[in-house]
mmCIF file of C-alpha atoms and ligand atoms in Angstrom:
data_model
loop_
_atom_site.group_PDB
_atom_site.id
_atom_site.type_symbol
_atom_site.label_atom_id
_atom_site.label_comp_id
_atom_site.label_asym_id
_atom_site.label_seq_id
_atom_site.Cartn_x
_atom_site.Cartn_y
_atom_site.Cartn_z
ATOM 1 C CA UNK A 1 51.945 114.071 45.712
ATOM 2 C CA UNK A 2 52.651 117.499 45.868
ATOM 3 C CA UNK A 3 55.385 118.633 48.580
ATOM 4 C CA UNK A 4 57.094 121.778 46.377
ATOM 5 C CA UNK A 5 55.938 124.270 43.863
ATOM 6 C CA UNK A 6 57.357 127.559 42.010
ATOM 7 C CA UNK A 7 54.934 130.378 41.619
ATOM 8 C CA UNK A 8 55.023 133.935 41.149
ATOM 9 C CA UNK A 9 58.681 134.054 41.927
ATOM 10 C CA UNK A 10 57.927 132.164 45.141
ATOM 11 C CA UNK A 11 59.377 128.678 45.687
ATOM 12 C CA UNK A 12 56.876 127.207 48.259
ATOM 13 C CA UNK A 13 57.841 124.021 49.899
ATOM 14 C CA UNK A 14 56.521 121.210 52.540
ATOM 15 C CA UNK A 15 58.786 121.577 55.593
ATOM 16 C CA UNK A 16 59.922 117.983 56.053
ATOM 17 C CA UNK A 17 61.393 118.572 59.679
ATOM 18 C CA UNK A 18 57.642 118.651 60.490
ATOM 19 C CA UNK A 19 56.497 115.290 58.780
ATOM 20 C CA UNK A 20 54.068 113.228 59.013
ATOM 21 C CA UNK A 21 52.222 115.354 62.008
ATOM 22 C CA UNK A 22 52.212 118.497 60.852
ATOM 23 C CA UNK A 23 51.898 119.625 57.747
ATOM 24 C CA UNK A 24 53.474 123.236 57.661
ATOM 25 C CA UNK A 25 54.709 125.037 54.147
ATOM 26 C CA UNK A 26 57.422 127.587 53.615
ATOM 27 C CA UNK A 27 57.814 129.936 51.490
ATOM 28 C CA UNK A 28 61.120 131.721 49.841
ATOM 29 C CA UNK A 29 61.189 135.032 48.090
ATOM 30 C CA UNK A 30 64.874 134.803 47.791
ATOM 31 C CA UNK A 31 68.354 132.759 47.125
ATOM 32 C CA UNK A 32 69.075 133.360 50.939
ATOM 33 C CA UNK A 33 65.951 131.219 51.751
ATOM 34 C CA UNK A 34 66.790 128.637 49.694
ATOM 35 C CA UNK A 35 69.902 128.018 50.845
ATOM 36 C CA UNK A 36 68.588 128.144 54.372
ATOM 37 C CA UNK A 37 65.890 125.564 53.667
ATOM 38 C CA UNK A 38 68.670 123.224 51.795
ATOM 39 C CA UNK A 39 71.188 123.363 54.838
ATOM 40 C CA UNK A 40 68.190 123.340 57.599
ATOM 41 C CA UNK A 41 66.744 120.252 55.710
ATOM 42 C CA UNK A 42 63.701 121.613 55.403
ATOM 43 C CA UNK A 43 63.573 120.249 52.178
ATOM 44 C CA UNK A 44 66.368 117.112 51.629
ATOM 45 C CA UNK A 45 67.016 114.150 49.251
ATOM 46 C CA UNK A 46 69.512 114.131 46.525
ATOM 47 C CA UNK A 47 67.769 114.851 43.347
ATOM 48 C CA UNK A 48 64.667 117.563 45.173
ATOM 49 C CA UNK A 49 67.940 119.582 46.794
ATOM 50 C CA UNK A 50 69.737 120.104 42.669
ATOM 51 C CA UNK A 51 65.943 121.155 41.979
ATOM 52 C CA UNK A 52 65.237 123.671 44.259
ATOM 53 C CA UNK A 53 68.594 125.114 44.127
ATOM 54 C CA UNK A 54 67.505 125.581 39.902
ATOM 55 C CA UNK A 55 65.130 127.777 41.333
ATOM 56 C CA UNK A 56 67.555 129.302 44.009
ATOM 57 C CA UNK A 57 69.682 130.641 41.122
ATOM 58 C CA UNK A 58 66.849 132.023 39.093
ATOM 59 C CA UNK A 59 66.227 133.809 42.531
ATOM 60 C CA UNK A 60 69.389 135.248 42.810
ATOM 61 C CA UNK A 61 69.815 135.650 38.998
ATOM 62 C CA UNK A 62 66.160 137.871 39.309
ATOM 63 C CA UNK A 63 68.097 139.919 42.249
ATOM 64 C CA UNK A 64 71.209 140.494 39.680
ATOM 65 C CA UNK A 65 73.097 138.492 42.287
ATOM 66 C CA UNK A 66 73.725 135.198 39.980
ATOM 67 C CA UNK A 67 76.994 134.652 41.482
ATOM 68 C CA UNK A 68 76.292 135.493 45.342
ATOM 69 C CA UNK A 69 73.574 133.019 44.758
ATOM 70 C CA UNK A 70 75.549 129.998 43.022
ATOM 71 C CA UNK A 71 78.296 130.421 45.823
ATOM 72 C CA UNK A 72 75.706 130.502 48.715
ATOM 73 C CA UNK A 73 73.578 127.196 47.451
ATOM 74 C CA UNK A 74 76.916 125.874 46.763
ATOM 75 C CA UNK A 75 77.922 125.739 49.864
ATOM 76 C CA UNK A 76 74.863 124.116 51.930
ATOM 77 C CA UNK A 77 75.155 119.919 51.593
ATOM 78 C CA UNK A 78 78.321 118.876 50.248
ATOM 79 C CA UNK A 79 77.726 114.882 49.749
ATOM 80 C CA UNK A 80 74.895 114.618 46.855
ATOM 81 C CA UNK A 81 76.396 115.478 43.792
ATOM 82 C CA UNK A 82 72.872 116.267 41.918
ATOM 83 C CA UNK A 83 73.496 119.833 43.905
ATOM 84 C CA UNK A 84 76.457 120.227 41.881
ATOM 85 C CA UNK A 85 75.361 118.790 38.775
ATOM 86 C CA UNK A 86 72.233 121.884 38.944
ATOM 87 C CA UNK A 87 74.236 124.194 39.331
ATOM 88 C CA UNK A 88 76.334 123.920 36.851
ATOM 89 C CA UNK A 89 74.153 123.198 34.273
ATOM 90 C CA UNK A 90 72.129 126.571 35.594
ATOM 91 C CA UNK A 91 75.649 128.583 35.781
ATOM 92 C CA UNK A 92 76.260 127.455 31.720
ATOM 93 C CA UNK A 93 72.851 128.256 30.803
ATOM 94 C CA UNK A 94 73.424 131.719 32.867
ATOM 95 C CA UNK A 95 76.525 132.642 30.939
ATOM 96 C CA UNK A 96 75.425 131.606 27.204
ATOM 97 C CA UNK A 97 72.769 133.370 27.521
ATOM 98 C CA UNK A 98 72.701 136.034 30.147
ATOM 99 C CA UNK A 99 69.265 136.697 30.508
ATOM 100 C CA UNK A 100 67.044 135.792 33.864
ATOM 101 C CA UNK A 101 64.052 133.897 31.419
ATOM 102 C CA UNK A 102 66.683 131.357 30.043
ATOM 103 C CA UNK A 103 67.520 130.589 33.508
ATOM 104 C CA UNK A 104 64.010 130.251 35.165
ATOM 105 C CA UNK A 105 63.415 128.146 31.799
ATOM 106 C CA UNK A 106 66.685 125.573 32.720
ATOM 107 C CA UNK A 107 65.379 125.310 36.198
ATOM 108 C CA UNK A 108 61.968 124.137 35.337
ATOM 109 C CA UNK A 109 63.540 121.497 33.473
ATOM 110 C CA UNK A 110 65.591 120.019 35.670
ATOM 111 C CA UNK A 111 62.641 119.856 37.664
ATOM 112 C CA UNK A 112 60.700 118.047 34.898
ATOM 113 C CA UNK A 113 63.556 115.985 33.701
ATOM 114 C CA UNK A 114 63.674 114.258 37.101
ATOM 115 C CA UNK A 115 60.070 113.185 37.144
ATOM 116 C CA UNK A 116 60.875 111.371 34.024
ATOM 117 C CA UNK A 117 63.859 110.602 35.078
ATOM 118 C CA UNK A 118 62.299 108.553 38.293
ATOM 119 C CA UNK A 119 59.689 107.124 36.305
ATOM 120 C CA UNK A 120 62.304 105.270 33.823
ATOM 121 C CA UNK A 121 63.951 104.068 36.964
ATOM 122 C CA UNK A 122 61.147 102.511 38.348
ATOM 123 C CA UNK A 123 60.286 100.897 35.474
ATOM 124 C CA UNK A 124 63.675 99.460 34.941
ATOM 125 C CA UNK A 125 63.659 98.212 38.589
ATOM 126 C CA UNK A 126 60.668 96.864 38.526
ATOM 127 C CA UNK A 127 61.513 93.740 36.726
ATOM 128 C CA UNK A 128 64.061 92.821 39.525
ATOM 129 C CA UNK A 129 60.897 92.766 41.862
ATOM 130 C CA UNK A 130 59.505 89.048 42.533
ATOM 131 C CA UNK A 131 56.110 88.204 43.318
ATOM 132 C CA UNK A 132 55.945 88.265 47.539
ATOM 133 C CA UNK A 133 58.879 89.653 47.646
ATOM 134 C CA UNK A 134 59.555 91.861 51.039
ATOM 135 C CA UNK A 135 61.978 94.594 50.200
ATOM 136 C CA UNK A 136 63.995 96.658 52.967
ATOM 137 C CA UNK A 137 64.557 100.326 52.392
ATOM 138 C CA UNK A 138 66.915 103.352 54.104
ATOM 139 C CA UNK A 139 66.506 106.461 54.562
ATOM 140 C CA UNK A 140 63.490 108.385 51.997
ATOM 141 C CA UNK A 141 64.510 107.943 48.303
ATOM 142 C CA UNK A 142 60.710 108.495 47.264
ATOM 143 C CA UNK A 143 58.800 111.488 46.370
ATOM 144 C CA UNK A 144 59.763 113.585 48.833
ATOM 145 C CA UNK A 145 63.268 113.137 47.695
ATOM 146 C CA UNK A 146 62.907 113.988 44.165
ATOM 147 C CA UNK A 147 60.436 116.102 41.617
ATOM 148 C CA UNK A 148 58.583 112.542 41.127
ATOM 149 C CA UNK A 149 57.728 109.242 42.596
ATOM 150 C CA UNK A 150 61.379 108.217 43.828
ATOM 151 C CA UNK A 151 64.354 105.882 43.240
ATOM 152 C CA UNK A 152 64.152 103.288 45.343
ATOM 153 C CA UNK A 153 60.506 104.194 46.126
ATOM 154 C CA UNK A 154 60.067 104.676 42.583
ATOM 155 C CA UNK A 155 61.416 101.342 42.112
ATOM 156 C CA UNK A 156 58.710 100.064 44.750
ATOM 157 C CA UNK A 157 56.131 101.946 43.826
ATOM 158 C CA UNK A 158 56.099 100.233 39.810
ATOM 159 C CA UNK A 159 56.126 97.164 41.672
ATOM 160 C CA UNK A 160 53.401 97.448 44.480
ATOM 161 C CA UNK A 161 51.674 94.737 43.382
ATOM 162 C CA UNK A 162 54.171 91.945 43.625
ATOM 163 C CA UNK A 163 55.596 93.720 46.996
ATOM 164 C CA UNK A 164 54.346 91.778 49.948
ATOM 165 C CA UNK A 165 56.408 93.739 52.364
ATOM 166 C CA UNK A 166 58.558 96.920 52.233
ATOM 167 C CA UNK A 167 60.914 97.041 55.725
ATOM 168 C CA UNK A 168 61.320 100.546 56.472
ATOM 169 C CA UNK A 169 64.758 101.272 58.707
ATOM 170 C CA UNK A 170 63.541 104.066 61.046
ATOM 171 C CA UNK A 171 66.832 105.890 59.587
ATOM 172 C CA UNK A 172 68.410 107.491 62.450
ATOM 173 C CA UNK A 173 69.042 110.405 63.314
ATOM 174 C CA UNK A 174 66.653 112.210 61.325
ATOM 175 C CA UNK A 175 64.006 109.607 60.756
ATOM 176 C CA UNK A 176 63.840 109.994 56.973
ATOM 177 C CA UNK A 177 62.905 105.909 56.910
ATOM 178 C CA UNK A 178 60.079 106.015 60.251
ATOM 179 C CA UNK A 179 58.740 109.718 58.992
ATOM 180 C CA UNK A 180 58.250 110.298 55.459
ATOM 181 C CA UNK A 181 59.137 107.063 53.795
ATOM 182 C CA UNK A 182 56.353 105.230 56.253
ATOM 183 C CA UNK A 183 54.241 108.665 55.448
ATOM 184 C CA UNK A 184 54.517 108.112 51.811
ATOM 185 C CA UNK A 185 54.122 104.204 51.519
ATOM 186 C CA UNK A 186 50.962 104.449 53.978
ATOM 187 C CA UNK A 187 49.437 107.173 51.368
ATOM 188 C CA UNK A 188 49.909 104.440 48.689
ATOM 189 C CA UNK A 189 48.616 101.825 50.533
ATOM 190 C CA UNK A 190 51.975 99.632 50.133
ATOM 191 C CA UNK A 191 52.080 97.130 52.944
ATOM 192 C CA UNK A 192 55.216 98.019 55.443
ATOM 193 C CA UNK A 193 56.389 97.828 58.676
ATOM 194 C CA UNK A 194 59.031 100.031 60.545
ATOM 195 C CA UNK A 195 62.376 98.892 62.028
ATOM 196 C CA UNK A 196 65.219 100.302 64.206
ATOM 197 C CA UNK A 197 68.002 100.401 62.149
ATOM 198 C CA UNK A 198 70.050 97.619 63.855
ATOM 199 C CA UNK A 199 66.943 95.130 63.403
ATOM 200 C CA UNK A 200 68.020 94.427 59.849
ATOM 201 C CA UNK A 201 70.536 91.704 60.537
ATOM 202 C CA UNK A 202 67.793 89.788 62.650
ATOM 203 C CA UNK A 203 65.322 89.858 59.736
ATOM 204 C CA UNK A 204 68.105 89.022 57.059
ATOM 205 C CA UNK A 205 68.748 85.875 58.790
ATOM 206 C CA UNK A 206 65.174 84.870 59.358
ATOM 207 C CA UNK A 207 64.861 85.273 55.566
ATOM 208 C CA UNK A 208 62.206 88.144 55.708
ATOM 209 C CA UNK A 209 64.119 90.160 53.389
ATOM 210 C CA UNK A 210 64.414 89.164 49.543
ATOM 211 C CA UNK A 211 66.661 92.272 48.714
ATOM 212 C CA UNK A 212 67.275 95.947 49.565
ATOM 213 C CA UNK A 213 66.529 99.015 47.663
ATOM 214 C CA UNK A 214 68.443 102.379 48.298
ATOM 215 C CA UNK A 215 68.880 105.631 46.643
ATOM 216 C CA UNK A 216 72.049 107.512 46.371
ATOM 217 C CA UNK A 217 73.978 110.855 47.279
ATOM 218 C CA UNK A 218 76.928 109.866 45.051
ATOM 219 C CA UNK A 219 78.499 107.450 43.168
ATOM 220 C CA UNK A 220 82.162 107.234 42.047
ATOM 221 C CA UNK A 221 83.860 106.355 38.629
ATOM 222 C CA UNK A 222 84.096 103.067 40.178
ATOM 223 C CA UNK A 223 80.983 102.663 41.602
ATOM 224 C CA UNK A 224 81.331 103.464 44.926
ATOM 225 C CA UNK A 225 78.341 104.510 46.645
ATOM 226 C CA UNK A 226 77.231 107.828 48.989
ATOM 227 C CA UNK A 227 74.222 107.556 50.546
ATOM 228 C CA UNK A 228 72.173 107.874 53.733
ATOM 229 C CA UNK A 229 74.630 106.882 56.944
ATOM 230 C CA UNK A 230 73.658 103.297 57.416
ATOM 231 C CA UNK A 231 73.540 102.045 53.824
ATOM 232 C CA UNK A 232 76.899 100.891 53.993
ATOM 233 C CA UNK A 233 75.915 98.486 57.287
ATOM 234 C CA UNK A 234 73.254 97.187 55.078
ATOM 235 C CA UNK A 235 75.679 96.773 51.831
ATOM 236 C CA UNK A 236 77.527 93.880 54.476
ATOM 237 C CA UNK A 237 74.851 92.519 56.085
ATOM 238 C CA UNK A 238 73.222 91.275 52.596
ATOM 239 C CA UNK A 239 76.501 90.328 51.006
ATOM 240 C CA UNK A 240 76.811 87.782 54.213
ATOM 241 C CA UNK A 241 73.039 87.018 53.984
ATOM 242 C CA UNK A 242 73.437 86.391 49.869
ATOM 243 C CA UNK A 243 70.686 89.190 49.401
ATOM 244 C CA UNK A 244 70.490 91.469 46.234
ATOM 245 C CA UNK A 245 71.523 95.102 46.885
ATOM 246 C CA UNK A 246 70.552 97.035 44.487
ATOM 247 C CA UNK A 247 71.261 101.137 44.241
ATOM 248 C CA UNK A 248 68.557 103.491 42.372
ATOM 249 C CA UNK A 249 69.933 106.289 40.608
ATOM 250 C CA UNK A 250 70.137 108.792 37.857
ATOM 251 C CA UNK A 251 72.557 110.219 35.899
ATOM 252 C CA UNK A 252 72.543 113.301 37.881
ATOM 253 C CA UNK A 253 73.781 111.259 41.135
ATOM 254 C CA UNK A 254 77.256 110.350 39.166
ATOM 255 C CA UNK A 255 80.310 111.899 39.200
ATOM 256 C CA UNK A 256 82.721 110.269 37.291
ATOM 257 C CA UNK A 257 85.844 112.411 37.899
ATOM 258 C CA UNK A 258 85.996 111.107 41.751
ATOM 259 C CA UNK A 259 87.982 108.094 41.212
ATOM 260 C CA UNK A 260 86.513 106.141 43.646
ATOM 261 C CA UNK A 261 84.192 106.564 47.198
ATOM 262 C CA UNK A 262 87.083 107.974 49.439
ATOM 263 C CA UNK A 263 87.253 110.695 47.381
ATOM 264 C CA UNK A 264 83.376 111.238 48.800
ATOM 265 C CA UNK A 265 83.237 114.505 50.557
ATOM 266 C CA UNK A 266 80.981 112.947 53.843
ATOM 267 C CA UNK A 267 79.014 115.915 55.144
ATOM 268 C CA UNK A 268 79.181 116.073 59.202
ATOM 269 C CA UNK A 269 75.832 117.826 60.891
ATOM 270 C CA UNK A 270 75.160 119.021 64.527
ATOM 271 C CA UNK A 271 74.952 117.155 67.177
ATOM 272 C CA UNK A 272 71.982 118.514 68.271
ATOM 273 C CA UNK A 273 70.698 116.135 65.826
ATOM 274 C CA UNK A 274 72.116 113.368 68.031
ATOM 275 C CA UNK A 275 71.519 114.356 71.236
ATOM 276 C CA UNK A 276 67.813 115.039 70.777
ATOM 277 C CA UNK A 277 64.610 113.871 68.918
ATOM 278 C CA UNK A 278 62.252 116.309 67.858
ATOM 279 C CA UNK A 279 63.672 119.126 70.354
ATOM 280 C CA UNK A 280 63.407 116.271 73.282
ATOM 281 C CA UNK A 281 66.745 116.211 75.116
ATOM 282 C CA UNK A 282 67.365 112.409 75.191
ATOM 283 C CA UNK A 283 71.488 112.286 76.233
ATOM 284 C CA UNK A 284 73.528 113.668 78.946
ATOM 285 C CA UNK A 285 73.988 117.620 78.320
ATOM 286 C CA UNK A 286 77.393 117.076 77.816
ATOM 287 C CA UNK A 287 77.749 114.340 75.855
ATOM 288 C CA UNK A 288 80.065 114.040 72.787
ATOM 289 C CA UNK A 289 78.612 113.284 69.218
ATOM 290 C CA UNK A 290 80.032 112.034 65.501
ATOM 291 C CA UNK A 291 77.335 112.833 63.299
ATOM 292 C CA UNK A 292 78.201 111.559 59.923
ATOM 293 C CA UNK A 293 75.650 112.169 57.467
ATOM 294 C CA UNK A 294 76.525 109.562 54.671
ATOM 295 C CA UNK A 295 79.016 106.444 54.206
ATOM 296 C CA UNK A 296 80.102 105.034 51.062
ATOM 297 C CA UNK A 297 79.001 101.434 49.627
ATOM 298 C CA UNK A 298 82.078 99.857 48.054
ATOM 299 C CA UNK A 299 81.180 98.306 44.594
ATOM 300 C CA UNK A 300 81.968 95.105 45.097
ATOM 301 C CA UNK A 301 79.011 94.897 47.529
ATOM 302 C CA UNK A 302 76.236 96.288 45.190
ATOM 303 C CA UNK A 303 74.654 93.730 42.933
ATOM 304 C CA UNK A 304 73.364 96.824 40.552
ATOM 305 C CA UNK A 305 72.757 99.983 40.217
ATOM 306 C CA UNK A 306 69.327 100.672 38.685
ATOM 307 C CA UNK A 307 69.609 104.017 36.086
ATOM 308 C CA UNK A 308 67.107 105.857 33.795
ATOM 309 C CA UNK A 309 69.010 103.798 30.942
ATOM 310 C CA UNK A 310 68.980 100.125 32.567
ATOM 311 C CA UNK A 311 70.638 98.009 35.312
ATOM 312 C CA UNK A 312 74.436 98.072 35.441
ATOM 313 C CA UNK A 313 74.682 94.485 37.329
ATOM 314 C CA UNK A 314 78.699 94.092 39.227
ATOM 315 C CA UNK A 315 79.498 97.580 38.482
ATOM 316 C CA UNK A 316 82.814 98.635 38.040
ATOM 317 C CA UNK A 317 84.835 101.167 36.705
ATOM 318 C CA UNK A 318 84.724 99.933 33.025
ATOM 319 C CA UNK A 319 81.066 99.319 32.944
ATOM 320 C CA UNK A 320 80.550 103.001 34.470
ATOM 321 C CA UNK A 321 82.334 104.709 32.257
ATOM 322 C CA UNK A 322 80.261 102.843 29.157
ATOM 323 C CA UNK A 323 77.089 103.168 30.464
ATOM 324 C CA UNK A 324 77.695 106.382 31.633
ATOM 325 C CA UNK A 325 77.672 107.825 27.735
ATOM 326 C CA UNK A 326 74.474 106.644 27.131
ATOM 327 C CA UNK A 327 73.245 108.254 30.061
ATOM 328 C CA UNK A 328 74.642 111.789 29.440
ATOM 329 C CA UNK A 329 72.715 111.444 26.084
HETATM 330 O O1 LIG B 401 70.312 113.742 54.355
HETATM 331 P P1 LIG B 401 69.291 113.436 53.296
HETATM 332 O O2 LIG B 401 67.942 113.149 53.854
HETATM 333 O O3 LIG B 401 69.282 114.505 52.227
HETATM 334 O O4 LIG B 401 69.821 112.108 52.624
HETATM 335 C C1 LIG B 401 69.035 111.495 51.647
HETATM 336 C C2 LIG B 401 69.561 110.192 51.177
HETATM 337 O O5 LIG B 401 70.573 109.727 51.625
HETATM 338 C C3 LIG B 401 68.819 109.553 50.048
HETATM 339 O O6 LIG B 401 68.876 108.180 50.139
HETATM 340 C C4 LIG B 401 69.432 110.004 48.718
HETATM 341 O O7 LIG B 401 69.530 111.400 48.683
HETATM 342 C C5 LIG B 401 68.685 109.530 47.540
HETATM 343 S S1 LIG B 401 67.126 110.335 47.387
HETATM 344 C C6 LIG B 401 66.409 109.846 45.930
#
């Protein structure tokens, strides 16, 4: 599925806002755009923002503005760390070798490296996928997320045909879960159903969930895990309910000099967000709004992350660190 694409020094991309009714594409000539369409979430997901800000620098690199353009992408989501992790790879790249083709070059990689990257995951995670076994997602961790088919809905999608059942939390406020990850599971004809996000607990308890698959924004030295506001609800409700939770990542999502999730920076948006649905006033005028974007998964509630490299089952700081080598490779 195709939702972004760099041409002609023109980074063209699916505005997500829009999803699933309308299918409207933007264009950006410039760093300033991309930036804009990063903060605005036109575009949104961990891994896809890191790979359209590759191609934000090039911009700005093009405009002999390399460091006006780092700064300015630098400072539009501060919770995934695969942001970070692209642009320093693109600022190294930029200052070994000082010439604007290197850097398109690095930024077309990144972009490739994280549909192989996805792939590997879902192949991994697959194999923790029973037959009939109805999985509950959050937020979109699929294609629209990343350059390929997902994390977690990479994960799902290797395992379609043993999935009787993906649960899809609608993924307030923004609707990532009832918008585009019901837009892209419908498109591969995976069977699902959408929930409110407080309908989990009911379904846990019923036993119509065998585990949950999320993607990530961040995840400590220990293991502690960013991701979509939500997950963390989730994380608790399964550890009471004695259901798998299981975290789909790649290296890029790591940052191993945060010691653990406090150290998180938890990104607070509008609360126009909040207070209305699709530009539909739905709360007093004046009403008061905490908007947190993310919350952080302690470790001791994930059963495993699933990387590029494998499944780090319990993680913890010492099995991070280790695994984390082979991953850098
Ligand atoms: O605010 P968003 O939509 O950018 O948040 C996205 C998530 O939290 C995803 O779960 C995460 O980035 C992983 S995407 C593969």
């Amino acid at each position: 599925m195709r939702h972004f694409y760099f041409k002609k020094d023109t980074l063209y991309v699916l505005d997500q806002r829009f999803l699933p009714h309308k299918e409207i594409w933007v264009k950006c000539k410039n760093y300033r755009d991309v930036a804009d369409i990063i903060k605005k979430m036109v575009v949104r997901g961990a891994p896809l923002i890191g790979v359209v800000a590759g191609y934000g620098v090039y911009l700005g690199a093009k405009e002999g503005k390399f460091y006006q353009a780092y700064k300015e992408l630098k400072n539009t989501r501060p919770t995934a760390k695969n942001l970070f992790f692209a642009l320093e790879r693109m600022r190294k790249v930029y200052e070994e070798k000082k010439d604007v083709l290197s850097v398109l070059k690095e930024a077309k990689k990144i972009e490739e490296e994280d549909r192989i990257l996805c792939n590997k995951i879902g192949e991994f995670g697959e194999k923790l996928i029973k037959k009939n076994f109805k999985v509950l997602t959050h937020c979109n961790a699929g294609s629209l997320a990343t350059a390929g088919i997902g994390t977690a809905l990479g994960v799902i999608r290797k395992a379609k045909k043993k999935i009787k059942m993906v649960w899809v939390d609608e993924t307030r406020p923004y609707l990532q879960g009832s918008r585009l990850t019901a837009w892209e599971l419908e498109k591969e004809k995976i069977p699902y159903k959408i929930i409110c996000d407080n309908m989990a607990g009911f379904l846990m308890r019923k036993g119509e969930v065998d585990c949950v698959i999320v993607g990530a924004d961040r995840i400590a030295r220990n293991g502690d895990t960013a991701n979509k506001i939500g997950t963390y609800s989730l994380s608790v409700l399964a550890k009471y309910h004695k259901i798998p939770f299981y975290v789909a990542a790649p290296y890029s999502t790591f940052d191993l000099k945060l010691k653990d999730g406090s150290e998180i920076p938890i990104e607070e948006r509008s609360e126009k967000e909040v207070k209305e649905i699709q530009g539909k006033k739905i709360t007093p005028i004046k009403a008061k709004v905490f908007n947190p974007a993310f919350d952080v998964t302690p470790h001791n509630l994930i059963t495993a992350i699933i990387t590029e490299k494998g499944i780090i089952r319990n993680p913890d700081k010492s099995k991070i660190c280790k695994f984390y080598k082979k991953m850098a490779k």
